[in-house]
Each structure stands twice: as structure tokens, then as C-alpha cells.
GROMACS .gro file of N, CA and C in nm:
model
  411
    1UNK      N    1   0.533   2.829  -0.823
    1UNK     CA    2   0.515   2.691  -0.866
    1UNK      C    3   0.585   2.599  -0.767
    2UNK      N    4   0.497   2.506  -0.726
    2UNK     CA    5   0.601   2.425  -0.643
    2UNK      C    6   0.677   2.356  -0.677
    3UNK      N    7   0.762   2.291  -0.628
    3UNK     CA    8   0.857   2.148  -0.646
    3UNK      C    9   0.823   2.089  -0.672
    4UNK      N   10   0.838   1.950  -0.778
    4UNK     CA   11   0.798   1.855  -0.796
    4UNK      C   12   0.791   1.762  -0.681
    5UNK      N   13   0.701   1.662  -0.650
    5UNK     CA   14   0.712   1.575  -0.544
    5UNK      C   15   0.802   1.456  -0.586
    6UNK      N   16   0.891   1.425  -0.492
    6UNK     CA   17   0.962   1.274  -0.530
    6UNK      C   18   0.958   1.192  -0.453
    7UNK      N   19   0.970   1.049  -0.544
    7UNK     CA   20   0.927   0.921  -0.502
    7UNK      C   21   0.932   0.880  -0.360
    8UNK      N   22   0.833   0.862  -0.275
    8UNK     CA   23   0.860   0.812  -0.120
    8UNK      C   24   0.883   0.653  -0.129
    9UNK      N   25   0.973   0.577  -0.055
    9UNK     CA   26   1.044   0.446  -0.105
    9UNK      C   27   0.912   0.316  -0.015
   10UNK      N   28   0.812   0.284  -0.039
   10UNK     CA   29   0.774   0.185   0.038
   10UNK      C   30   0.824   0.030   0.034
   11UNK      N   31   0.783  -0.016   0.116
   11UNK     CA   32   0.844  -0.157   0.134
   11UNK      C   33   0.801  -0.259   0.036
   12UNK      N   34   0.691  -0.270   0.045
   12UNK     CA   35   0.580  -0.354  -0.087
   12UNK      C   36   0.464  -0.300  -0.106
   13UNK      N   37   0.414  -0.364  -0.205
   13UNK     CA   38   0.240  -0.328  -0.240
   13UNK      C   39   0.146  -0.423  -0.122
   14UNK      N   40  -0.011  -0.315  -0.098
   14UNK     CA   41  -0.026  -0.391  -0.002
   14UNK      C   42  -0.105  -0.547  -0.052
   15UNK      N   43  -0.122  -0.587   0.063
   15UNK     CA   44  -0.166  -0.751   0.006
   15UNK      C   45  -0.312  -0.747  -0.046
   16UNK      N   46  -0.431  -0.631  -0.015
   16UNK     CA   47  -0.526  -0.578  -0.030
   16UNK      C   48  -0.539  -0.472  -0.117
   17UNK      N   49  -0.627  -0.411  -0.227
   17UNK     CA   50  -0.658  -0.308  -0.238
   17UNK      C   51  -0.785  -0.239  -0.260
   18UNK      N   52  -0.877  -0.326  -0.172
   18UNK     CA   53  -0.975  -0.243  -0.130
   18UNK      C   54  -1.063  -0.309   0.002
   19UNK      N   55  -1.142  -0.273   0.068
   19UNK     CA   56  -1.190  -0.236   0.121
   19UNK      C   57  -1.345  -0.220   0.162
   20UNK      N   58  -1.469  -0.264   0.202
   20UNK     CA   59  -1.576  -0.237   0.197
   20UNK      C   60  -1.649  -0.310   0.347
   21UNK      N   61  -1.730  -0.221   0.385
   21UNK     CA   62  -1.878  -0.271   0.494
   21UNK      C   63  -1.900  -0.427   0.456
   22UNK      N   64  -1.917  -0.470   0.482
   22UNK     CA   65  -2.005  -0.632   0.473
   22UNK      C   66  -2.120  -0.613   0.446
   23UNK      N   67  -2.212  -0.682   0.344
   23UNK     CA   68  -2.354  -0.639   0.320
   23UNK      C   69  -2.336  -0.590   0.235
   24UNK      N   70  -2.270  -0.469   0.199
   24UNK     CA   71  -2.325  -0.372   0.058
   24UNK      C   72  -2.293  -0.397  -0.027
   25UNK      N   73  -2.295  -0.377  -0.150
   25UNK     CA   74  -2.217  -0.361  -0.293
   25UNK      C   75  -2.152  -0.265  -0.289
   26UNK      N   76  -2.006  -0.257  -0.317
   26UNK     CA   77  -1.922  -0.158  -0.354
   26UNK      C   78  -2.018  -0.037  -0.404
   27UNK      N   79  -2.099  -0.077  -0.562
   27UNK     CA   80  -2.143   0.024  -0.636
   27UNK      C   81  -2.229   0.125  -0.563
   28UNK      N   82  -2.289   0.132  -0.399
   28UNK     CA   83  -2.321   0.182  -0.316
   28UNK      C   84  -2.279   0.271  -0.215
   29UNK      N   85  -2.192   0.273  -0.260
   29UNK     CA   86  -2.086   0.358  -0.133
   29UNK      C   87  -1.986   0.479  -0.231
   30UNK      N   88  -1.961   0.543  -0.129
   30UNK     CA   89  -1.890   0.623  -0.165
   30UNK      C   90  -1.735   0.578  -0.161
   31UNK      N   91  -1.675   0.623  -0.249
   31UNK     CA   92  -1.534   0.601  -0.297
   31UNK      C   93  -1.422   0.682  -0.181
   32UNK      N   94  -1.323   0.623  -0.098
   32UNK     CA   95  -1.232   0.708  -0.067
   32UNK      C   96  -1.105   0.627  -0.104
   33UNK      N   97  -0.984   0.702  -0.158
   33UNK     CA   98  -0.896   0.616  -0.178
   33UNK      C   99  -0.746   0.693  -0.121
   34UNK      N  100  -0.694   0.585  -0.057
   34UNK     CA  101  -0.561   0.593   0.047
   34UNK      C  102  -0.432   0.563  -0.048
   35UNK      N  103  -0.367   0.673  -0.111
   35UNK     CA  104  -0.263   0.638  -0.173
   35UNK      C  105  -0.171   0.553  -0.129
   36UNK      N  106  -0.072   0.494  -0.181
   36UNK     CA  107  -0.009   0.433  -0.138
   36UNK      C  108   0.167   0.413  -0.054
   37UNK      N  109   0.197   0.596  -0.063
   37UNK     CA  110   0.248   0.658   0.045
   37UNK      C  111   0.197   0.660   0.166
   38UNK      N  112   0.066   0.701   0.196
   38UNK     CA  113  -0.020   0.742   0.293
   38UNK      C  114  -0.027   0.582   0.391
   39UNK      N  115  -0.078   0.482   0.301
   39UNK     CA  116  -0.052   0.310   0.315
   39UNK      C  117   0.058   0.300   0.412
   40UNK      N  118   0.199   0.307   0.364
   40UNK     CA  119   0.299   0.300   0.415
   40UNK      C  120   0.331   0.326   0.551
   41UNK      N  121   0.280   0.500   0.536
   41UNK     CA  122   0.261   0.580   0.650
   41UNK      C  123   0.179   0.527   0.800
   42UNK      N  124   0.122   0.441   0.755
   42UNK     CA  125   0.007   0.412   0.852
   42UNK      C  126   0.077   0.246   0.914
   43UNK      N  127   0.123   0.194   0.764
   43UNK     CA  128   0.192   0.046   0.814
   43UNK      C  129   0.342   0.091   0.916
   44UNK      N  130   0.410   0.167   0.876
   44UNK     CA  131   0.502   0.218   0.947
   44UNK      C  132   0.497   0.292   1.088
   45UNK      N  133   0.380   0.391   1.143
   45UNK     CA  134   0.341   0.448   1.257
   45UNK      C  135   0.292   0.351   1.318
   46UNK      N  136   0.191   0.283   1.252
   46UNK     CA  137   0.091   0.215   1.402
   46UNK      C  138   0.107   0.044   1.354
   47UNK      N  139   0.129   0.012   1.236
   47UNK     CA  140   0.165  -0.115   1.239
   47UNK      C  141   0.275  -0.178   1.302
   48UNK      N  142   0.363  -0.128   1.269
   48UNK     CA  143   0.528  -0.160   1.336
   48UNK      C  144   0.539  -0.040   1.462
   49UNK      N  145   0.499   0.027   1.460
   49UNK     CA  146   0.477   0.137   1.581
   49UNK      C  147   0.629   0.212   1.612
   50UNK      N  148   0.704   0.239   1.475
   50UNK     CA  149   0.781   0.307   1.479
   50UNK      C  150   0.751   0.480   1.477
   51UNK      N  151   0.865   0.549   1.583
   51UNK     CA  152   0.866   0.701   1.556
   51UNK      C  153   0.853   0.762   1.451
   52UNK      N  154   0.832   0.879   1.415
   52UNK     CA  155   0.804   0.961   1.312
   52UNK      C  156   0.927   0.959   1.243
   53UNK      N  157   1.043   0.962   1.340
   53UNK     CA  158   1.170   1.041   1.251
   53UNK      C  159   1.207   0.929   1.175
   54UNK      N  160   1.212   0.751   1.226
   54UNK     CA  161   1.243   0.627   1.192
   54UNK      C  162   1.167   0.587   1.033
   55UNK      N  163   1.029   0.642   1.058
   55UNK     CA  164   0.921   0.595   0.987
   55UNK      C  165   0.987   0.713   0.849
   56UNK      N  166   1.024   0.853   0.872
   56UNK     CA  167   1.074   0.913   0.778
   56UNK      C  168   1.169   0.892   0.666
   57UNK      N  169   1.256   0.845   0.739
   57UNK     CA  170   1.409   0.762   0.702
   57UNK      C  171   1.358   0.693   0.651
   58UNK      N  172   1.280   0.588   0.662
   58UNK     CA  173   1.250   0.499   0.599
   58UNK      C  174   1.172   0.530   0.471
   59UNK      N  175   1.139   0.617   0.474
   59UNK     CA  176   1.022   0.650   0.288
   59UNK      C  177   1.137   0.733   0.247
   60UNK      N  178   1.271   0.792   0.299
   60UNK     CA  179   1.336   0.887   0.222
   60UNK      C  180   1.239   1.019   0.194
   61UNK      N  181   1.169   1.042   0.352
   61UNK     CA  182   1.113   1.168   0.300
   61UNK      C  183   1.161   1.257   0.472
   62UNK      N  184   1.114   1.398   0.500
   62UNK     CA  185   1.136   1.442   0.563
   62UNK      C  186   1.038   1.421   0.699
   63UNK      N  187   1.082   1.449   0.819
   63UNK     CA  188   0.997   1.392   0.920
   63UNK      C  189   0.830   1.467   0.936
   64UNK      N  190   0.875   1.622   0.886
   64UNK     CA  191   0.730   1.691   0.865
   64UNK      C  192   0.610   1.656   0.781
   65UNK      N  193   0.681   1.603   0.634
   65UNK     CA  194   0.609   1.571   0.581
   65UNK      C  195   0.597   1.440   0.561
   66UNK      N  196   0.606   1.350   0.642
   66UNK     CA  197   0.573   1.160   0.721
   66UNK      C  198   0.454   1.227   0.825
   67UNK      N  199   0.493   1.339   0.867
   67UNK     CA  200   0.396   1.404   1.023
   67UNK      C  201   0.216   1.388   0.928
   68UNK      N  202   0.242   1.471   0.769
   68UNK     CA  203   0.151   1.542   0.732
   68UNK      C  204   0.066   1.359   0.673
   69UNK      N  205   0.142   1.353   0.614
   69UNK     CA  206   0.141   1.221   0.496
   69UNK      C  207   0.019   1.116   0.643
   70UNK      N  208   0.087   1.088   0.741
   70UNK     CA  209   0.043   1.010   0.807
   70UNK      C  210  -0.078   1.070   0.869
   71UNK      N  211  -0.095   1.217   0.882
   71UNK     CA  212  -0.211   1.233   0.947
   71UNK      C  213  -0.314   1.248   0.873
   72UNK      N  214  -0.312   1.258   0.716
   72UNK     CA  215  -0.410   1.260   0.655
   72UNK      C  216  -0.444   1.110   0.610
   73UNK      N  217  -0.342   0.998   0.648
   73UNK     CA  218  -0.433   0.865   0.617
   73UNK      C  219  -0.509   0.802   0.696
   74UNK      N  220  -0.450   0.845   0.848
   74UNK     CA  221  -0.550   0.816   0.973
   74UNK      C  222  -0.700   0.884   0.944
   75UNK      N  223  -0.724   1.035   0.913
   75UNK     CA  224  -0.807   1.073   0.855
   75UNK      C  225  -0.965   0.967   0.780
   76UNK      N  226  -0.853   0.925   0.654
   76UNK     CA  227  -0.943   0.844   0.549
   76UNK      C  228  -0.959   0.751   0.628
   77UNK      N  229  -0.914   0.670   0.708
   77UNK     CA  230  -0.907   0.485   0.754
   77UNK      C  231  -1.054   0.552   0.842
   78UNK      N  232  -1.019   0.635   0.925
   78UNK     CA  233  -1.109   0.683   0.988
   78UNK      C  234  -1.234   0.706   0.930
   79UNK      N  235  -1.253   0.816   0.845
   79UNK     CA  236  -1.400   0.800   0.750
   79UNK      C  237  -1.464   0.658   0.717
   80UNK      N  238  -1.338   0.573   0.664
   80UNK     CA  239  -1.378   0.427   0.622
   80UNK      C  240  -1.438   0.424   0.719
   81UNK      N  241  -1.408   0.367   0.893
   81UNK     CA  242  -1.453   0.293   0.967
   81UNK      C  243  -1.575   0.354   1.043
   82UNK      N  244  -1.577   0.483   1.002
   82UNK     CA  245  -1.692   0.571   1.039
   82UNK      C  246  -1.813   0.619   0.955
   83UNK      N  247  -1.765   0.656   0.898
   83UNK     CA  248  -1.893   0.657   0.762
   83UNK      C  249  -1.923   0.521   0.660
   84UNK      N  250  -1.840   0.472   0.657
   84UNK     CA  251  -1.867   0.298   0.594
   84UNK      C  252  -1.862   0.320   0.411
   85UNK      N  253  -1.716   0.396   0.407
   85UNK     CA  254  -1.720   0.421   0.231
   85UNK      C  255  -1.653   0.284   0.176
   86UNK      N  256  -1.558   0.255   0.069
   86UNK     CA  257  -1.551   0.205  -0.003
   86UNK      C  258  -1.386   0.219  -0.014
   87UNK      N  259  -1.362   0.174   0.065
   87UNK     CA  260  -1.145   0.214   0.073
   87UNK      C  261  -1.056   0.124   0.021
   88UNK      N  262  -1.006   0.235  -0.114
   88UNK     CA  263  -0.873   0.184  -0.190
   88UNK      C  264  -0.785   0.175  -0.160
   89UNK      N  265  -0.671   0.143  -0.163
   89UNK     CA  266  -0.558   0.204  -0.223
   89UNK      C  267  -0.476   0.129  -0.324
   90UNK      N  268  -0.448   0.278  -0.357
   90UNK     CA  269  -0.361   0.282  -0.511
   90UNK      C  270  -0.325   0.429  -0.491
   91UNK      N  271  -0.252   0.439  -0.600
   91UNK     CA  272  -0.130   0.564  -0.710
   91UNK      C  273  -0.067   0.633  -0.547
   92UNK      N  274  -0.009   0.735  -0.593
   92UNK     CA  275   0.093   0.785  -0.535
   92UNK      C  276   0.215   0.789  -0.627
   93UNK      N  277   0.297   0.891  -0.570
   93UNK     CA  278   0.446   0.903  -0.609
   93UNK      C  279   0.537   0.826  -0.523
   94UNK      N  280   0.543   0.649  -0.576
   94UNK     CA  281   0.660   0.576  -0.547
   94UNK      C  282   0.734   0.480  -0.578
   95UNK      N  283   0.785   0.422  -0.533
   95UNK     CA  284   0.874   0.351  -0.567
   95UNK      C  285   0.845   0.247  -0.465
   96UNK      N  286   0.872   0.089  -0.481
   96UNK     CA  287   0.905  -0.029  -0.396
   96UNK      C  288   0.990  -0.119  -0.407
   97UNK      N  289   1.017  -0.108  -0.266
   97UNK     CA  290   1.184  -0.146  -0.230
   97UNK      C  291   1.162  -0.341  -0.244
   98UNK      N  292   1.074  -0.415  -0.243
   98UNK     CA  293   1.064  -0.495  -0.241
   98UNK      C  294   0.917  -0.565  -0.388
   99UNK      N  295   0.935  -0.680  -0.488
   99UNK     CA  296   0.861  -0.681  -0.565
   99UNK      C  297   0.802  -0.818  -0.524
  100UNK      N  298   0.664  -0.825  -0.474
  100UNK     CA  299   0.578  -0.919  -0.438
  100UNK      C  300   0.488  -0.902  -0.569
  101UNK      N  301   0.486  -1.068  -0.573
  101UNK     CA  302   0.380  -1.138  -0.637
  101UNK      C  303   0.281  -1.252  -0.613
  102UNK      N  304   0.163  -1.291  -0.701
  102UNK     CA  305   0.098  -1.410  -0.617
  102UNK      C  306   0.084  -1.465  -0.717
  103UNK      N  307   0.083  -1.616  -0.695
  103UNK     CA  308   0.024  -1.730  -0.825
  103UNK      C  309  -0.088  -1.743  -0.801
  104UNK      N  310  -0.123  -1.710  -0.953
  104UNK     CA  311  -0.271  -1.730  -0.974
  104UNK      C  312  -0.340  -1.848  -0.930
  105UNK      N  313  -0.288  -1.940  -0.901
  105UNK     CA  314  -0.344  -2.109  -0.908
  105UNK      C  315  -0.314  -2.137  -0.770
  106UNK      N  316  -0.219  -2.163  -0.691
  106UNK     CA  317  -0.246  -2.151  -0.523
  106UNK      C  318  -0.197  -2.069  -0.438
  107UNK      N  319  -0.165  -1.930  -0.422
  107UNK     CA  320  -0.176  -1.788  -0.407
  107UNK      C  321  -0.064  -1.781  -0.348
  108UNK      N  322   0.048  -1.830  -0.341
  108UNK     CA  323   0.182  -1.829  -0.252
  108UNK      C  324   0.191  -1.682  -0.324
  109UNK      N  325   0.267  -1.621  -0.209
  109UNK     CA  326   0.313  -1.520  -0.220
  109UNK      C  327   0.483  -1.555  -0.190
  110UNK      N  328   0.568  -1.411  -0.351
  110UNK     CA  329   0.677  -1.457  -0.336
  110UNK      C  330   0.748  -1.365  -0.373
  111UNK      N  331   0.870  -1.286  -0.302
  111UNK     CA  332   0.928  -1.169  -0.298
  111UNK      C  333   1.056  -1.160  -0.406
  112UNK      N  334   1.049  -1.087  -0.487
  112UNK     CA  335   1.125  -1.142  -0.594
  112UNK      C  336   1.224  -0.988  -0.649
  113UNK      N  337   1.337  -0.989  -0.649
  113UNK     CA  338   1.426  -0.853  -0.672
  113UNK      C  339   1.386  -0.874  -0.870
  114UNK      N  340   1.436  -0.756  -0.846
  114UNK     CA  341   1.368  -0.679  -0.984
  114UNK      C  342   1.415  -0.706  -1.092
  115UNK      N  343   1.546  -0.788  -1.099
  115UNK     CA  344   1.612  -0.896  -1.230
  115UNK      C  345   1.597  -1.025  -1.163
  116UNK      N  346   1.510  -1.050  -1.121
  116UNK     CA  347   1.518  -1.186  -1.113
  116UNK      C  348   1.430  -1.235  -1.231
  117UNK      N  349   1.476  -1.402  -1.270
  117UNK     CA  350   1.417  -1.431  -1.390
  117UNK      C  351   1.331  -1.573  -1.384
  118UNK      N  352   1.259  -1.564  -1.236
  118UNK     CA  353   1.175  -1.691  -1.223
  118UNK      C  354   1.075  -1.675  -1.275
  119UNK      N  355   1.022  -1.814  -1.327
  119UNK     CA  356   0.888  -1.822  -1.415
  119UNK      C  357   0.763  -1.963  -1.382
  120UNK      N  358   0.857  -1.983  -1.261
  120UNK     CA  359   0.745  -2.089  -1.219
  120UNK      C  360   0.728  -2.085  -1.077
  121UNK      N  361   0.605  -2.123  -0.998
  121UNK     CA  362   0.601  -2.123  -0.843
  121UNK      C  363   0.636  -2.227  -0.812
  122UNK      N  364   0.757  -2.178  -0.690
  122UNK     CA  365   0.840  -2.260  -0.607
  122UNK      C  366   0.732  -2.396  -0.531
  123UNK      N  367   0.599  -2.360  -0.493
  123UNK     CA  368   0.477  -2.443  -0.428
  123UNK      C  369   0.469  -2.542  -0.572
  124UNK      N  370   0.364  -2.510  -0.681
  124UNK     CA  371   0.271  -2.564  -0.735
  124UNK      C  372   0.340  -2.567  -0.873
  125UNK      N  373   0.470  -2.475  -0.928
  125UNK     CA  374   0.494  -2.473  -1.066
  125UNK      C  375   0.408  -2.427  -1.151
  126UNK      N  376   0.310  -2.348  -1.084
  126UNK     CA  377   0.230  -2.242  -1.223
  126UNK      C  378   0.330  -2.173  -1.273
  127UNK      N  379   0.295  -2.120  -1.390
  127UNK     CA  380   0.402  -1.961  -1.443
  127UNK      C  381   0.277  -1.883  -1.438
  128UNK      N  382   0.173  -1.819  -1.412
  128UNK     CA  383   0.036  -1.763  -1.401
  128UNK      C  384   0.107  -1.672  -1.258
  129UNK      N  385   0.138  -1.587  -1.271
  129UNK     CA  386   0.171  -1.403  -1.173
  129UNK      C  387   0.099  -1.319  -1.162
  130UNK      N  388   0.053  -1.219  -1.088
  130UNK     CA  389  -0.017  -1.082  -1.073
  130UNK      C  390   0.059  -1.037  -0.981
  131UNK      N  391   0.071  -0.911  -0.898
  131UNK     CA  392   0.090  -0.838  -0.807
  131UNK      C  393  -0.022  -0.867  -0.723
  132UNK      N  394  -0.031  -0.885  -0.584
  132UNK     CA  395  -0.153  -0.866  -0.537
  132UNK      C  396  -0.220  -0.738  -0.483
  133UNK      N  397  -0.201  -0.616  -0.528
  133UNK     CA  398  -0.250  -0.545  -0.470
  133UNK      C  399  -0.298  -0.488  -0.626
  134UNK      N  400  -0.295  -0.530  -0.736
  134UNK     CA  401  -0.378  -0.487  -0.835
  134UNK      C  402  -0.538  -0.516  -0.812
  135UNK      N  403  -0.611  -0.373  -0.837
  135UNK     CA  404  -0.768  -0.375  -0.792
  135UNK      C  405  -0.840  -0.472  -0.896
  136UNK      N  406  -0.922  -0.533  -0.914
  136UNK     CA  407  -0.998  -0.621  -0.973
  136UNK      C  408  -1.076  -0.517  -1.074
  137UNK      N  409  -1.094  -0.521  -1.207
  137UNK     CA  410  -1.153  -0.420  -1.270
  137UNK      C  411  -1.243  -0.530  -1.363
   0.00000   0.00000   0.00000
């Protein structure tokens, strides 16, 4: 039986969570979805274009498995941009080190620690919140 997997630490949720060709309807395509470790993995290697061992440290995971994690999201991004599926992301085992939100009413985005007790936007004074990387259902 293996080990349980534990939480890899990402930075935030992404500002997106999905993905599609131009032209199609989602309901047309095939589904691939990029957890949100894997996310990380990819914002950390080739976004910021940090080393493996840096990019490791940073999720609190080991450098082999940042090696594995990251080569299977290049993988999916890849299918996306090659076969033209339908790319999520969501779930995973984690945790975020930082809690972004958006106002519903003029979309400021605003980074907020995890007892904090604001209820109105600093821009416009909505109290109206989501996460932005919740998928539209």
C-alpha cells in the first residue's frame, strides 16, 4: 500500500480555469484536466524559469517528484495545444500559500491572508467575492 500523498504548497489559485480552441463549444471536445500541483509545476519551471531543486523547495515536495509532477503537465498543456481538447484545472492534493479573490462587480483582484476580515472592495466597495479560479458550472 502506498503512502499517502501530502499537500504540495502552491502560491495561489490560477486566475483561469479552463481553457478551449476558439470556435468550438466546450461540449465538443474532449476533456483534459491539469491538477493544480501540476499548474504550479509548470508556473514555477517555465514561468519564473526556476531549477528543479528551487521549484521543489518551493511546493515542499522532493526534487524527483517536481521532476515527475512537471513532466506530466508539460505532457497535458501539450495535448491541449496539439490535439485542441478542453483544459482544466482543478483538484489536487494542496494547500495555498496565498488567498486570492475577485469582486464580482469590477474584478479587482485582492490577496487576502486567511483571518483577514474584509468585506468590502478596496476599488468599488462591493462585498460580492469568488475565488477566481472557480470553474463556471
Amino acid at each position: 500500500m502506498p503512502r499517502p500523498q501530502k499537500n504540495r504548497s502552491v502560491h495561489r489559485p490560477p486566475l483561469h480555469a479552463g481553457f478551449k480552441p476558439t470556435g468550438v463549444a466546450a461540449r465538443y471536445l474532449e476533456d483534459i484536466s491539469l491538477t493544480l500541483d501540476e499548474f504550479e509545476a509548470i508556473r514555477l519551471a517555465d514561468f519564473e524559469g526556476r531549477n528543479h531543486d528551487r521549484s521543489a523547495d518551493a511546493m515542499g515536495i522532493s526534487r524527483s517528484t517536481f521532476s515527475r509532477l512537471v513532466e506530466r503537465a508539460r505532457r497535458k498543456v501539450a495535448q491541449f495545444l496539439i490535439e485542441g481538447k478542453h483544459l482544466t484545472i482543478d483538484g489536487g492534493a494542496v494547500h495555498f500559500r496565498n488567498n486570492v479573490i475577485r469582486c464580482e462587480d469590477c474584478g479587482n483582484l485582492l490577496n487576502l491572508a486567511f483571518d483577514t476580515k474584509t468585506t468590502r472592495c478596496p476599488d468599488c466597495g462591493s462585498t460580492v467575492w469568488r475565488a477566481p479560479a472557480t470553474p463556471a458550472t
